[in-house]
C-alpha positions as YAML, in Angstrom:
chain: A
units: angstrom
residues:
- id: 1
  name: UNK
  ca: [-12.01, -15.13, -6.14]
- id: 2
  name: UNK
  ca: [-10.97, -11.63, -5.14]
- id: 3
  name: UNK
  ca: [-13.34, -9.01, -3.82]
- id: 4
  name: UNK
  ca: [-12.95, -5.26, -3.68]
- id: 5
  name: UNK
  ca: [-14.38, -2.95, -1.06]
- id: 6
  name: UNK
  ca: [-14.76, 0.65, -2.14]
- id: 7
  name: UNK
  ca: [-15.25, 3.43, 0.32]
- id: 8
  name: UNK
  ca: [-15.22, 7.19, 0.48]
- id: 9
  name: UNK
  ca: [-13.77, 8.79, 3.55]
- id: 10
  name: UNK
  ca: [-12.81, 12.27, 4.61]
- id: 11
  name: UNK
  ca: [-9.16, 12.40, 5.55]
- id: 12
  name: UNK
  ca: [-7.94, 15.07, 7.98]
- id: 13
  name: UNK
  ca: [-5.86, 17.73, 6.21]
- id: 14
  name: UNK
  ca: [-2.55, 16.90, 7.98]
- id: 15
  name: UNK
  ca: [-2.83, 13.21, 7.01]
- id: 16
  name: UNK
  ca: [-3.79, 14.07, 3.43]
- id: 17
  name: UNK
  ca: [-0.90, 16.53, 3.10]
- id: 18
  name: UNK
  ca: [1.59, 14.01, 4.51]
- id: 19
  name: UNK
  ca: [0.28, 11.28, 2.25]
- id: 20
  name: UNK
  ca: [0.54, 13.53, -0.82]
- id: 21
  name: UNK
  ca: [4.09, 14.57, 0.14]
- id: 22
  name: UNK
  ca: [5.12, 10.94, 0.59]
- id: 23
  name: UNK
  ca: [3.64, 9.87, -2.76]
- id: 24
  name: UNK
  ca: [5.22, 12.87, -4.50]
- id: 25
  name: UNK
  ca: [8.66, 11.99, -3.13]
- id: 26
  name: UNK
  ca: [8.22, 8.25, -3.86]
- id: 27
  name: UNK
  ca: [6.97, 8.02, -7.47]
- id: 28
  name: UNK
  ca: [6.71, 4.22, -7.32]
- id: 29
  name: UNK
  ca: [3.87, 4.61, -4.77]
- id: 30
  name: UNK
  ca: [0.30, 5.65, -5.51]
- id: 31
  name: UNK
  ca: [-2.68, 6.26, -3.25]
- id: 32
  name: UNK
  ca: [-4.00, 2.71, -3.67]
- id: 33
  name: UNK
  ca: [-0.71, 1.06, -2.71]
- id: 34
  name: UNK
  ca: [-0.33, 3.51, 0.20]
- id: 35
  name: UNK
  ca: [-3.81, 2.82, 1.59]
- id: 36
  name: UNK
  ca: [-3.47, -0.96, 1.16]
- id: 37
  name: UNK
  ca: [-0.17, -0.99, 3.04]
- id: 38
  name: UNK
  ca: [-1.53, 1.27, 5.80]
- id: 39
  name: UNK
  ca: [-4.68, -0.79, 6.36]
- id: 40
  name: UNK
  ca: [-2.79, -4.09, 6.26]
- id: 41
  name: UNK
  ca: [-0.25, -2.77, 8.81]
- id: 42
  name: UNK
  ca: [-3.05, -1.53, 11.07]
- id: 43
  name: UNK
  ca: [-4.76, -4.94, 10.99]
- id: 44
  name: UNK
  ca: [-1.51, -6.80, 11.70]
- id: 45
  name: UNK
  ca: [-0.64, -4.46, 14.59]
- id: 46
  name: UNK
  ca: [-4.10, -4.95, 16.05]
- id: 47
  name: UNK
  ca: [-4.06, -8.71, 16.24]
- id: 48
  name: UNK
  ca: [-5.24, -9.95, 12.86]
- id: 49
  name: UNK
  ca: [-3.22, -13.11, 12.34]
- id: 50
  name: UNK
  ca: [-3.60, -13.71, 8.61]
- id: 51
  name: UNK
  ca: [-0.89, -14.82, 6.24]
- id: 52
  name: UNK
  ca: [-2.74, -13.23, 3.32]
- id: 53
  name: UNK
  ca: [-2.86, -9.83, 5.08]
- id: 54
  name: UNK
  ca: [0.81, -10.13, 6.03]
- id: 55
  name: UNK
  ca: [1.66, -11.07, 2.43]
- id: 56
  name: UNK
  ca: [-0.32, -8.09, 1.10]
- id: 57
  name: UNK
  ca: [1.54, -5.74, 3.44]
- id: 58
  name: UNK
  ca: [4.95, -7.12, 2.50]
- id: 59
  name: UNK
  ca: [4.15, -7.04, -1.23]
- id: 60
  name: UNK
  ca: [3.12, -3.38, -0.99]
- id: 61
  name: UNK
  ca: [6.04, -2.24, 1.12]
- id: 62
  name: UNK
  ca: [8.69, -4.39, -0.57]
- id: 63
  name: UNK
  ca: [7.58, -4.97, -4.17]
- id: 64
  name: UNK
  ca: [9.71, -7.26, -6.25]
- id: 65
  name: UNK
  ca: [11.91, -5.38, -8.64]
- id: 66
  name: UNK
  ca: [11.06, -5.93, -12.29]
- id: 67
  name: UNK
  ca: [13.64, -7.54, -14.46]
- id: 68
  name: UNK
  ca: [14.81, -5.59, -17.50]
- id: 69
  name: UNK
  ca: [12.75, -7.93, -19.67]
- id: 70
  name: UNK
  ca: [9.54, -7.23, -17.68]
- id: 71
  name: UNK
  ca: [10.05, -3.46, -17.98]
- id: 72
  name: UNK
  ca: [10.06, -3.62, -21.81]
...
């Protein structure tokens, strides 16, 4: 069973602007994928040893390419 945590947070203007610029220049990314990857990386770098967190990070940063059939 999967759970979702929702939160509202103010983001400093320089971070928000950089995030928007990144997403604009990488159309396959959206804010949800960006935030998931960033939080997962933070947790990994700060000692969380979890294969599910590592998998989430890798899946966000390196998504599997869709086959032509899946894109139809």
